[in-house]
Backbone as CSV, one residue per row, in Angstrom:
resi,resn,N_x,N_y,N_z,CA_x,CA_y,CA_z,C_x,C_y,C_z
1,UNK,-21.281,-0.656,-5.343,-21.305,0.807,-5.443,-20.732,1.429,-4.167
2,UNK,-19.910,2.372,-4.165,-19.464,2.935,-3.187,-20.549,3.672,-2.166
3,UNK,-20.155,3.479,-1.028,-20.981,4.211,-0.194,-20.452,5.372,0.404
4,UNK,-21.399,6.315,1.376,-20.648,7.823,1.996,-21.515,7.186,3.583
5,UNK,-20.400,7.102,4.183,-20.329,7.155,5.492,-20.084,8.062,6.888
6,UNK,-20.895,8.261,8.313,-19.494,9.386,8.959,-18.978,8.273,9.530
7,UNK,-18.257,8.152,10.224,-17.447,7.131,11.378,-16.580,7.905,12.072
8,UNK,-16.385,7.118,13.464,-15.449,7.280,14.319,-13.737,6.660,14.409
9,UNK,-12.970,7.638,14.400,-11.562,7.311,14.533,-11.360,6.545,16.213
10,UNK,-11.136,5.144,15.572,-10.797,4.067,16.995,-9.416,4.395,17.545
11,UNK,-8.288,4.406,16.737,-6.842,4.423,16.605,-6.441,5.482,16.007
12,UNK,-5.289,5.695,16.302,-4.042,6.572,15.326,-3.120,6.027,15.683
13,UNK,-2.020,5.404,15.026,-0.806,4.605,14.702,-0.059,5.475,14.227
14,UNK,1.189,5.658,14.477,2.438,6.314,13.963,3.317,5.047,13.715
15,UNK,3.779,4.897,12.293,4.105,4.330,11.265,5.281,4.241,11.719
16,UNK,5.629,5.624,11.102,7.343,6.483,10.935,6.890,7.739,11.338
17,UNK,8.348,8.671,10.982,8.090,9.960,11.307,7.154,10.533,10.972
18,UNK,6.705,10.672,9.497,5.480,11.438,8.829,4.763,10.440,8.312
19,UNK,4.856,9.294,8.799,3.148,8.360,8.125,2.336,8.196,9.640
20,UNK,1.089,8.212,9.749,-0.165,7.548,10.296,-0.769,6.525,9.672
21,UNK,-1.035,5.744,10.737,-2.620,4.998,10.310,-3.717,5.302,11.114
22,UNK,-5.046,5.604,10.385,-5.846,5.803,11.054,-7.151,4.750,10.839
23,UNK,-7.355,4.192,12.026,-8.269,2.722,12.564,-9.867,3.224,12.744
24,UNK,-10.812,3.256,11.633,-12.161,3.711,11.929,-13.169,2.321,12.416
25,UNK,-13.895,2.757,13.165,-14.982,1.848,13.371,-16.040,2.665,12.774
26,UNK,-16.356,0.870,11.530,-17.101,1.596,10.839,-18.605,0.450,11.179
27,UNK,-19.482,1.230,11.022,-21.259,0.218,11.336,-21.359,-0.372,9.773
28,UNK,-21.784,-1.830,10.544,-21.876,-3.119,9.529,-21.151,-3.449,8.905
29,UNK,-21.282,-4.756,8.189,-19.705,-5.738,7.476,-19.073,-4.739,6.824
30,UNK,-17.703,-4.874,6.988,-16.827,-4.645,5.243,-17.431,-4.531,4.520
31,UNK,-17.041,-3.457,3.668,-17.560,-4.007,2.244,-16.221,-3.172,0.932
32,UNK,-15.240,-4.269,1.268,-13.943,-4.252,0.056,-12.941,-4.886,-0.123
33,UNK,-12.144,-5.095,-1.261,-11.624,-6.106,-1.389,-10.244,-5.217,-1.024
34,UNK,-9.324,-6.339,-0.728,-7.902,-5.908,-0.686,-7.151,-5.136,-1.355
35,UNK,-6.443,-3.801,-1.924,-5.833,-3.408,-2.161,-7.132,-2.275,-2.849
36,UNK,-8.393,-2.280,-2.244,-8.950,-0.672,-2.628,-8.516,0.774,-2.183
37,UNK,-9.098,1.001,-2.178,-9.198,2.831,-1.961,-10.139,3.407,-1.572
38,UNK,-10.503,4.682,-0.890,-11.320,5.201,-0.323,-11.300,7.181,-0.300
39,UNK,-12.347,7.414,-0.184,-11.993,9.115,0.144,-12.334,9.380,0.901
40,UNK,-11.524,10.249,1.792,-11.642,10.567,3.070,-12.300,12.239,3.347
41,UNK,-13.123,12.529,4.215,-13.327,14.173,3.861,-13.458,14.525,4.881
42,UNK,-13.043,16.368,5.475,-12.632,16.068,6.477,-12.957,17.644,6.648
43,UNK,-14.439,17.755,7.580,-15.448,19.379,7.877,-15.743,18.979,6.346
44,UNK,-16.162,20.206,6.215,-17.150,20.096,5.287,-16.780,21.096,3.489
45,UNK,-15.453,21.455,3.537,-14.770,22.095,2.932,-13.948,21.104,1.701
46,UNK,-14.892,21.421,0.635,-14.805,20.375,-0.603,-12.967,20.348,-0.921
47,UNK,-11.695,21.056,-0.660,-10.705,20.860,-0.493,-10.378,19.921,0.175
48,UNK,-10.670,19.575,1.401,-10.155,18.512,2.389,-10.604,17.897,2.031
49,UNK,-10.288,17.490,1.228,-10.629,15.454,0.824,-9.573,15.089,-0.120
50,UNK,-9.241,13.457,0.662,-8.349,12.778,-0.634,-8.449,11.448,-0.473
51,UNK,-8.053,11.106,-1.740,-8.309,9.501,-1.936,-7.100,8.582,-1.565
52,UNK,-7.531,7.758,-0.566,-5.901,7.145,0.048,-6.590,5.680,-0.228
53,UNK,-5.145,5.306,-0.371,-5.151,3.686,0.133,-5.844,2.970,1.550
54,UNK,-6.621,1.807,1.399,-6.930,1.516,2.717,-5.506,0.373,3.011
55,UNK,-5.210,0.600,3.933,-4.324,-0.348,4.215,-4.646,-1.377,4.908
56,UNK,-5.159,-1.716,5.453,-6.079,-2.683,6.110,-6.695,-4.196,5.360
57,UNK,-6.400,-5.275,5.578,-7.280,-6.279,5.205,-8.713,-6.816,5.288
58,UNK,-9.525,-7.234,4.592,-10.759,-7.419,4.622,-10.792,-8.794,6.292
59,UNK,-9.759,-9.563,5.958,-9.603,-10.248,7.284,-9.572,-9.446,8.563
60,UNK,-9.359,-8.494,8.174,-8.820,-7.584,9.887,-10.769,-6.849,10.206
61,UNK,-11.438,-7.427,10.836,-12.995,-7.509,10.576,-13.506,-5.991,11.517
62,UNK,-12.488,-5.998,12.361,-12.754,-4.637,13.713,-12.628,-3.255,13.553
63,UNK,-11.971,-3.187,11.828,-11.904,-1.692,11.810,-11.497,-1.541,10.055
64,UNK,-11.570,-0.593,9.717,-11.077,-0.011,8.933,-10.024,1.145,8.527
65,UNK,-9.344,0.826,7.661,-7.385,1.759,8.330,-7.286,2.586,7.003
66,UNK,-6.823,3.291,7.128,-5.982,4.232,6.064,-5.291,4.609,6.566
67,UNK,-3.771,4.592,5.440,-3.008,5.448,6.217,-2.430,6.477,5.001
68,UNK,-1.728,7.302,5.668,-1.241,8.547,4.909,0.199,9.341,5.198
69,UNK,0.857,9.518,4.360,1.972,10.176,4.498,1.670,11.997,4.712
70,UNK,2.393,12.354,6.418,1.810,13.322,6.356,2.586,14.659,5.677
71,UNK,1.853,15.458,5.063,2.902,16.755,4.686,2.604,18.511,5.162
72,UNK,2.772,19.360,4.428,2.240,20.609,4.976,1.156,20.817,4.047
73,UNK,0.122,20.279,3.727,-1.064,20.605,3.488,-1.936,20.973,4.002
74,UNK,-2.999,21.895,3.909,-4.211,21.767,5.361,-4.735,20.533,5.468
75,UNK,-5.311,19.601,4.339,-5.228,18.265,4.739,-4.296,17.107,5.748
76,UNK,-3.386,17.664,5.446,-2.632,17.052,6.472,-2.177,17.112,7.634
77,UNK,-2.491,18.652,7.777,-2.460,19.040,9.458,-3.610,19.049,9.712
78,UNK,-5.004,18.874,9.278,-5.707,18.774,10.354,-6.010,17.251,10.507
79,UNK,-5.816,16.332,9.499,-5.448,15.059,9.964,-4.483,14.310,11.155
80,UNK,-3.836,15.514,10.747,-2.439,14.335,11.830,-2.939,15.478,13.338
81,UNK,-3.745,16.031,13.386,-4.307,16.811,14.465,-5.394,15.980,15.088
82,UNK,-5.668,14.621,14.164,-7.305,14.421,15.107,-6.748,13.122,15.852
83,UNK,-8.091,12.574,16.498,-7.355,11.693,17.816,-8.468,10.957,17.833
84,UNK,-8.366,9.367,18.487,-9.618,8.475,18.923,-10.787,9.076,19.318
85,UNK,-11.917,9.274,18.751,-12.934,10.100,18.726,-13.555,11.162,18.355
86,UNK,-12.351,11.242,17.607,-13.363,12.153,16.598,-13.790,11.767,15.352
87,UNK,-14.296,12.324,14.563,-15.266,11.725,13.235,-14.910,12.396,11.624
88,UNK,-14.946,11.630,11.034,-14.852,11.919,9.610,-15.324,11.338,9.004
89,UNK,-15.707,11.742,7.701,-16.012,11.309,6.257,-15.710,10.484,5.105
90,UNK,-16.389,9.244,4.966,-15.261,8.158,4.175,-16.789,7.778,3.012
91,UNK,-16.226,7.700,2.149,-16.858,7.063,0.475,-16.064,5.924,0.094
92,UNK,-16.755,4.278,0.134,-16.003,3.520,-0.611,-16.478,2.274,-0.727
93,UNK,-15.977,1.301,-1.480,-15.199,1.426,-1.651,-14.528,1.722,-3.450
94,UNK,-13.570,2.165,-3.545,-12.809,2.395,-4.703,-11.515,1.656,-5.592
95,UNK,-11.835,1.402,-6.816,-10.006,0.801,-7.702,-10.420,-0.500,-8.116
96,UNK,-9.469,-0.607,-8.714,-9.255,-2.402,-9.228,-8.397,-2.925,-9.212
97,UNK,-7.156,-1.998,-8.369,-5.997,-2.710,-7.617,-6.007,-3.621,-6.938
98,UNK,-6.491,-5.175,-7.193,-7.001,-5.921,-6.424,-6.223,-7.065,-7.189
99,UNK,-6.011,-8.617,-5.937,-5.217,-9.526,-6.452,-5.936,-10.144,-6.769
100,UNK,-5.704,-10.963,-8.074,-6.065,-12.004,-8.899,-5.464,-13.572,-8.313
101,UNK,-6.240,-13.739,-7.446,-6.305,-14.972,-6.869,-6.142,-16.430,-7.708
102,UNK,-6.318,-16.256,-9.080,-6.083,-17.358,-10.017,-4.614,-17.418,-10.476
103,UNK,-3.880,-16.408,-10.082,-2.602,-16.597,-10.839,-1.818,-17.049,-9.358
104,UNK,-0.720,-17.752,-9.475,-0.228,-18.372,-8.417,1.063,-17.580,-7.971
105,UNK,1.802,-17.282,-8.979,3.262,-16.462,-8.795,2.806,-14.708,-8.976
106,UNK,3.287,-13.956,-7.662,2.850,-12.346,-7.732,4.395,-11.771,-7.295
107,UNK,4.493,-10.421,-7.875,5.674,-9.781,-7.463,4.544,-8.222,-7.388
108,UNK,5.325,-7.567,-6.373,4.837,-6.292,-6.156,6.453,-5.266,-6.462
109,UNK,6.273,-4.432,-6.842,7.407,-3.304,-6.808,6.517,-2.079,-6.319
110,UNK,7.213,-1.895,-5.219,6.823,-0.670,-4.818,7.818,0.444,-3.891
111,UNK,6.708,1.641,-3.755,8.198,3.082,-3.129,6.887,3.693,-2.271
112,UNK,7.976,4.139,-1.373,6.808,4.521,-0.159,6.464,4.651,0.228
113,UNK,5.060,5.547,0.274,3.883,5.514,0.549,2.793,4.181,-0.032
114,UNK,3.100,4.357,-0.813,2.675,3.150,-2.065,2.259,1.610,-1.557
115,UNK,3.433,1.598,-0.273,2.997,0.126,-0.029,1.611,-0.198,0.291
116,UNK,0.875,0.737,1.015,-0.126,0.699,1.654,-1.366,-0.151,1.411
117,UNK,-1.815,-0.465,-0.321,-2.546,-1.304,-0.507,-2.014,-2.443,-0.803
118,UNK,-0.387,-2.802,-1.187,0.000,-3.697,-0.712,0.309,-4.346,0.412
119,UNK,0.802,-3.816,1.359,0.498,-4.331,3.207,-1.139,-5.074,3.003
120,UNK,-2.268,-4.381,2.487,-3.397,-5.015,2.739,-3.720,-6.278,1.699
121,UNK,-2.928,-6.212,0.427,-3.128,-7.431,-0.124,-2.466,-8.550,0.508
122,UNK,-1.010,-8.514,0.861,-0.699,-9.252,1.588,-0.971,-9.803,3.004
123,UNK,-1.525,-9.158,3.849,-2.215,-9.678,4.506,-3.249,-10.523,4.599
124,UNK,-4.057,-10.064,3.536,-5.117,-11.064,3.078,-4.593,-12.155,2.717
125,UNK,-4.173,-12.127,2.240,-3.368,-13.826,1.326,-2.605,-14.638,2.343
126,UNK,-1.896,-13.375,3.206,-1.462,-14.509,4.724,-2.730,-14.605,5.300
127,UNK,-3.644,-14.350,5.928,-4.618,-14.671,6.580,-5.348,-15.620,6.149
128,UNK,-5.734,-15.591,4.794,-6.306,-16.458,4.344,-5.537,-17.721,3.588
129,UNK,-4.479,-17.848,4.173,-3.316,-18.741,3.677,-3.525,-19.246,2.297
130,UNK,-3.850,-18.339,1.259,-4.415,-18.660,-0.110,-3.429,-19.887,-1.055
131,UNK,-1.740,-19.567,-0.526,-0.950,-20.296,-1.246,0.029,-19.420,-1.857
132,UNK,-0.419,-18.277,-2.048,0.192,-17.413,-3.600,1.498,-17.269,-2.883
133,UNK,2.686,-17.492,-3.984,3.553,-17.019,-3.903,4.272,-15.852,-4.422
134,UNK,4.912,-14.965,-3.230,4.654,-13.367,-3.184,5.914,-12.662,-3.070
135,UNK,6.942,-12.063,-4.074,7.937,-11.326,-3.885,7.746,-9.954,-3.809
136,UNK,7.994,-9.586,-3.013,7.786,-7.654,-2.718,9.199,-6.886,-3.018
137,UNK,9.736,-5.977,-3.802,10.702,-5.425,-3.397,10.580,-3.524,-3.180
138,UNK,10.621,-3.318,-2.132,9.976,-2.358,-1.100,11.635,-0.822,-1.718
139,UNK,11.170,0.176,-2.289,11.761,1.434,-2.285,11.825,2.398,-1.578
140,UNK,12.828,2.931,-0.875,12.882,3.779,0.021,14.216,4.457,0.030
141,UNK,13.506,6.003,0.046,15.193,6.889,0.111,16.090,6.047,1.397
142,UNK,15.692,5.797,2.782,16.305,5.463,3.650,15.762,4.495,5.043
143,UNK,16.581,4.061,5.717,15.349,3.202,6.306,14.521,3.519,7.709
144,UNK,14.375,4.726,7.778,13.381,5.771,8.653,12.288,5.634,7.439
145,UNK,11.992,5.565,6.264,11.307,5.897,5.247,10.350,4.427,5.178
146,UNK,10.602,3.361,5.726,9.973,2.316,5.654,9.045,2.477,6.473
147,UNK,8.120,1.857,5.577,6.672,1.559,6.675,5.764,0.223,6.602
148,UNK,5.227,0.101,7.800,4.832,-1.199,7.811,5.815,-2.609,7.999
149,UNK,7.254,-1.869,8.357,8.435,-2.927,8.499,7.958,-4.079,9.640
150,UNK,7.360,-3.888,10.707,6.742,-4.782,11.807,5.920,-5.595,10.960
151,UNK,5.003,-5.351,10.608,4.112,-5.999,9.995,4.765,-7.096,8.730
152,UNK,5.499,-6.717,8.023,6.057,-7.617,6.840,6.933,-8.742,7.782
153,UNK,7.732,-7.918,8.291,8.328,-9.238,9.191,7.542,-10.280,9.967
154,UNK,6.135,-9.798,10.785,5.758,-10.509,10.993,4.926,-12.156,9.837
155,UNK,4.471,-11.065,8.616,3.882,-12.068,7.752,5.039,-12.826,7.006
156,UNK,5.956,-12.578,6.643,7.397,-13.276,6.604,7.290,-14.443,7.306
157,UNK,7.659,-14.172,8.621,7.904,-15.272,9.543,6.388,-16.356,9.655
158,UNK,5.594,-16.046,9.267,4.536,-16.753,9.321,3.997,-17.113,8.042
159,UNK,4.482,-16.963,6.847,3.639,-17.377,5.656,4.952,-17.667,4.723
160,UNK,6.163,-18.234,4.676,7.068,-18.648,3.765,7.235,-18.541,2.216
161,UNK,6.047,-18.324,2.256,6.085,-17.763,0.209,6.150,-16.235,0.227
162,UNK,5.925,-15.678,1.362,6.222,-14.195,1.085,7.893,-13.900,1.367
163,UNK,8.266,-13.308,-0.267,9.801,-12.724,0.615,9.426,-11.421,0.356
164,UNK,10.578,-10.559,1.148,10.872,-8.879,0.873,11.945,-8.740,0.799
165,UNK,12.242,-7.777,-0.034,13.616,-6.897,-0.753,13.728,-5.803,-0.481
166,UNK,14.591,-5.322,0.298,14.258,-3.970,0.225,15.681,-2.828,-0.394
167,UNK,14.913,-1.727,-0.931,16.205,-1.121,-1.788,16.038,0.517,-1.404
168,UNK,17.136,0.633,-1.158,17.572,1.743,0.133,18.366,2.990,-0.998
169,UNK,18.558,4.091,-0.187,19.559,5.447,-1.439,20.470,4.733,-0.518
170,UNK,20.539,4.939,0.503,21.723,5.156,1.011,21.465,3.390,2.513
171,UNK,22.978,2.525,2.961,23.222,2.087,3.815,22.439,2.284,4.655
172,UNK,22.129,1.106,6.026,22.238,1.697,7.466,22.729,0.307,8.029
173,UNK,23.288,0.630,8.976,23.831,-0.707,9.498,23.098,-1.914,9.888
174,UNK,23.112,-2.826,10.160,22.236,-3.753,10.774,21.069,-4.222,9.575
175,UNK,20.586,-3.550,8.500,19.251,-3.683,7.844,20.170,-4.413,6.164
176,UNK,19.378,-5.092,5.685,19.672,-5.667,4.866,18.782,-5.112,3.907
177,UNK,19.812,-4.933,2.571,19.192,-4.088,1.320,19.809,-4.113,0.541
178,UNK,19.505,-3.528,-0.951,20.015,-3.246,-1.881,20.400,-2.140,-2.157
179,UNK,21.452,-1.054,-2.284,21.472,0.245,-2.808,21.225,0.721,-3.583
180,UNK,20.244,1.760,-3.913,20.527,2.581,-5.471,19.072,2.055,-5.278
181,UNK,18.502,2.096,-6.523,17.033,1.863,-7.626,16.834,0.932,-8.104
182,UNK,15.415,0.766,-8.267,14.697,-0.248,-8.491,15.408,-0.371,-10.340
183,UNK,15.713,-1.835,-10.769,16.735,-1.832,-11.856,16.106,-3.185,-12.519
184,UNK,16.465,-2.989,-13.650,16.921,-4.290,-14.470,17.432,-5.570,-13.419
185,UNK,18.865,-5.086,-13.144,19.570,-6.011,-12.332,18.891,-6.210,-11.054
186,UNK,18.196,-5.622,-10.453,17.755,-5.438,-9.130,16.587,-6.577,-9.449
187,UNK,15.674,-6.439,-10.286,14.398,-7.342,-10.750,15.698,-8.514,-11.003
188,UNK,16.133,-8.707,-11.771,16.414,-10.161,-12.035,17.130,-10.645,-10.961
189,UNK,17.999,-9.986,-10.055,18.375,-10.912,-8.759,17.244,-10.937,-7.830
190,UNK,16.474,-10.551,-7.562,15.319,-10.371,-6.728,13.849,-11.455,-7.090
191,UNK,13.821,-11.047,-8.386,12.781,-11.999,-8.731,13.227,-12.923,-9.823
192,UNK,14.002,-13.991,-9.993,14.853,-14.331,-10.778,13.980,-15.092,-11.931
193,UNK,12.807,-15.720,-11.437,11.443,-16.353,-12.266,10.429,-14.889,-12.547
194,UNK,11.209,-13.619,-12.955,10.067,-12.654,-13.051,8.988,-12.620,-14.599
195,UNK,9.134,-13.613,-15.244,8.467,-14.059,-16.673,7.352,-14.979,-16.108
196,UNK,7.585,-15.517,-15.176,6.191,-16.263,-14.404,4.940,-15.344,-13.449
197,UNK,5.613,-14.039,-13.437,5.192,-13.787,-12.216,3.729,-12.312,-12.505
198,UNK,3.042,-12.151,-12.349,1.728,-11.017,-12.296,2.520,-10.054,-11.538
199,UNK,3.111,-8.945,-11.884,3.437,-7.586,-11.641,2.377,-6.833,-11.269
200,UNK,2.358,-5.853,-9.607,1.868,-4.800,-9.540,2.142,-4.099,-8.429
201,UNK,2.141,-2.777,-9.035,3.305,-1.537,-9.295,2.391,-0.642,-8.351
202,UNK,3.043,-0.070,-7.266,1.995,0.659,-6.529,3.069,2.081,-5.872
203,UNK,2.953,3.197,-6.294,3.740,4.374,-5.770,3.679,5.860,-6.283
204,UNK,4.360,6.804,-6.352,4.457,7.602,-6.892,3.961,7.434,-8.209
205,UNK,3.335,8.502,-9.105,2.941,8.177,-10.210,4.388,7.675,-11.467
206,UNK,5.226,8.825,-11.157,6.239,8.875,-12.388,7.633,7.483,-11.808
207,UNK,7.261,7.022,-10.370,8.242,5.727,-10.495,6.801,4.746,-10.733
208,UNK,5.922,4.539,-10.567,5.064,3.603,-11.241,5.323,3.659,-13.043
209,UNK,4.977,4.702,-13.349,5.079,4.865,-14.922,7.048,4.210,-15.425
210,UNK,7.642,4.327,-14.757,9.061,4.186,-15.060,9.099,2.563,-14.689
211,UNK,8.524,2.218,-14.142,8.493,0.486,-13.266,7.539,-0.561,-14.421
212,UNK,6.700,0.409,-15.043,6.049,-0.383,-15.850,6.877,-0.311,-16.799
213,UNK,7.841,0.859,-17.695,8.501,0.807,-18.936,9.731,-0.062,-18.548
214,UNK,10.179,-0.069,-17.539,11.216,-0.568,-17.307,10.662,-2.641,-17.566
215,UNK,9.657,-2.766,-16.758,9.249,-4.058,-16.895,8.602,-4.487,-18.533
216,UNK,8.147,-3.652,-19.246,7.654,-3.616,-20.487,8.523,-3.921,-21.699
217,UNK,9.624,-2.922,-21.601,10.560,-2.843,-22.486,12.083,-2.983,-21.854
218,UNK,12.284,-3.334,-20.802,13.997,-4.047,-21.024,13.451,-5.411,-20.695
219,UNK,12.671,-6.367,-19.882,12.355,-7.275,-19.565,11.331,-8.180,-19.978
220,UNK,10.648,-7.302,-21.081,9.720,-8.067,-22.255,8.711,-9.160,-21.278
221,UNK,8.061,-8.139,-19.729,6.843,-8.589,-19.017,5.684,-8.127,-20.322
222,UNK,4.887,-8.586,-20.147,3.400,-8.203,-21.502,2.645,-7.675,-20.995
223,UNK,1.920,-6.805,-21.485,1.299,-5.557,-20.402,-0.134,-6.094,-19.504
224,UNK,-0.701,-7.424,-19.926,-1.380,-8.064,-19.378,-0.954,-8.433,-18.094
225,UNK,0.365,-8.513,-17.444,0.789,-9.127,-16.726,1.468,-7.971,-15.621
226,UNK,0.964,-7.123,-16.120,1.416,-5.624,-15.219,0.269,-4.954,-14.144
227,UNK,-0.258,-4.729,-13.623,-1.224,-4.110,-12.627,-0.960,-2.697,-12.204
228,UNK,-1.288,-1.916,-12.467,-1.175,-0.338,-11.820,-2.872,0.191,-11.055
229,UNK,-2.445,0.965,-10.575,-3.568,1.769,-10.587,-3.898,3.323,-10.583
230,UNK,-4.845,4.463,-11.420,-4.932,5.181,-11.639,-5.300,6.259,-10.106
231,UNK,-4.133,6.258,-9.206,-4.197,6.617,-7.892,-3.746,8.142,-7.739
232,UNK,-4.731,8.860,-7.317,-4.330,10.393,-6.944,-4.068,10.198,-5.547
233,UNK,-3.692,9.403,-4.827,-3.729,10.233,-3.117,-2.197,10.368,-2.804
234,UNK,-1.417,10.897,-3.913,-0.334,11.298,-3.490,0.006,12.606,-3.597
């Protein structure tokens, strides 16, 4: 059952330009699995609150993270306004966006903000060197728009069953990608065994909804084999 907590902000991380992570120390164990969710509330004004991704792994034992893409909301300016020590409001944990540890082959498609409970599934699975083998292919208008790029590279270089793809609007020099949208063609050069593989789809609502039809009906994945989740924190 979810709990309501206050806690203290340990960290603030700048991502990219407009994402944060924010690092709470929270009193006593964890209590969630990889790729949940949480609500955050923030004074006491039933508006300021939203439900974000935790990005964070259950392995990572010292804190608890969310992060958030920031915009012109009052939620979001008085978020990207607070600093190590001050306090907020968290309920959780939340979802069933969570990996199924029995299936061996996983692909994630995601755009983003979205990655966020994926960064934390994957981490878990590198930390806990589970085995699973893990294709990500990561959406982004451009590559200022990526987040969590340190981090994937690092679990890359350290866990060999994880690859990443990443698919860009537009070029930038030096970065390796795909142009254009997440595709038919894009899935089958990317994940070329994608009939083996547990799909889940984490982003915007209407490219999630388009990622599942696209995997449903040109690529005849079975909807058992698809994962979404019913996520407002965008």
């Amino acid at each position: 059952m979810p709990v309501e907590i206050k806690v203290k902000i340990k960290e603030v991380i700048r991502r990219n330009y407009n994402v944060k992570s924010f690092r709470l120390e929270v009193p006593g164990p964890l209590n969630f699995q990889a790729g949940q969710f949480l609500l955050v509330k923030l004074k006491d004004d039933p508006r300021l609150k939203r439900y974000l991704s935790i990005s964070s792994s259950p392995t990572e034992k010292c804190y608890l993270e969310f992060t958030k893409k920031l915009t012109e909301s009052d939620f979001s300016k008085i978020l990207d306004s607070l600093k190590a020590g001050d306090q907020v409001v968290i309920e959780y944990p939340f979802g069933k966006f969570v990996l199924d540890e029995s299936f061996p082959k996983i692909a994630f498609l995601s755009g983003g903000i979205g990655i966020t409970p994926i960064r934390s599934i994957c981490k878990y699975v590198v930390d806990k060197n589970l085995g699973s083998d893990m294709v990500l292919v990561y959406a982004n208008q451009s590559v200022k728009d990526v987040v969590f790029k340190d981090d994937f590279d690092a679990m890359v270089k350290s866990y060999p069953a994880l690859r990443v793809a990443h698919v860009l609007c537009e070029t930038q020099a030096g970065f390796k990608c795909t142009v254009g949208r997440i595709n038919r063609e894009v899935i089958k050069s990317e994940i070329p065994d994608y009939q083996e593989r547990k799909f889940y789809l984490c982003g915007p609502p209407q490219m999630v909804e388009a990622m599942r039809l696209l995997l449903a009906q040109e690529l005849g994945v079975s909807a058992e084999m698809i994962v979404t989740e019913n996520f407002q924190g965008y």
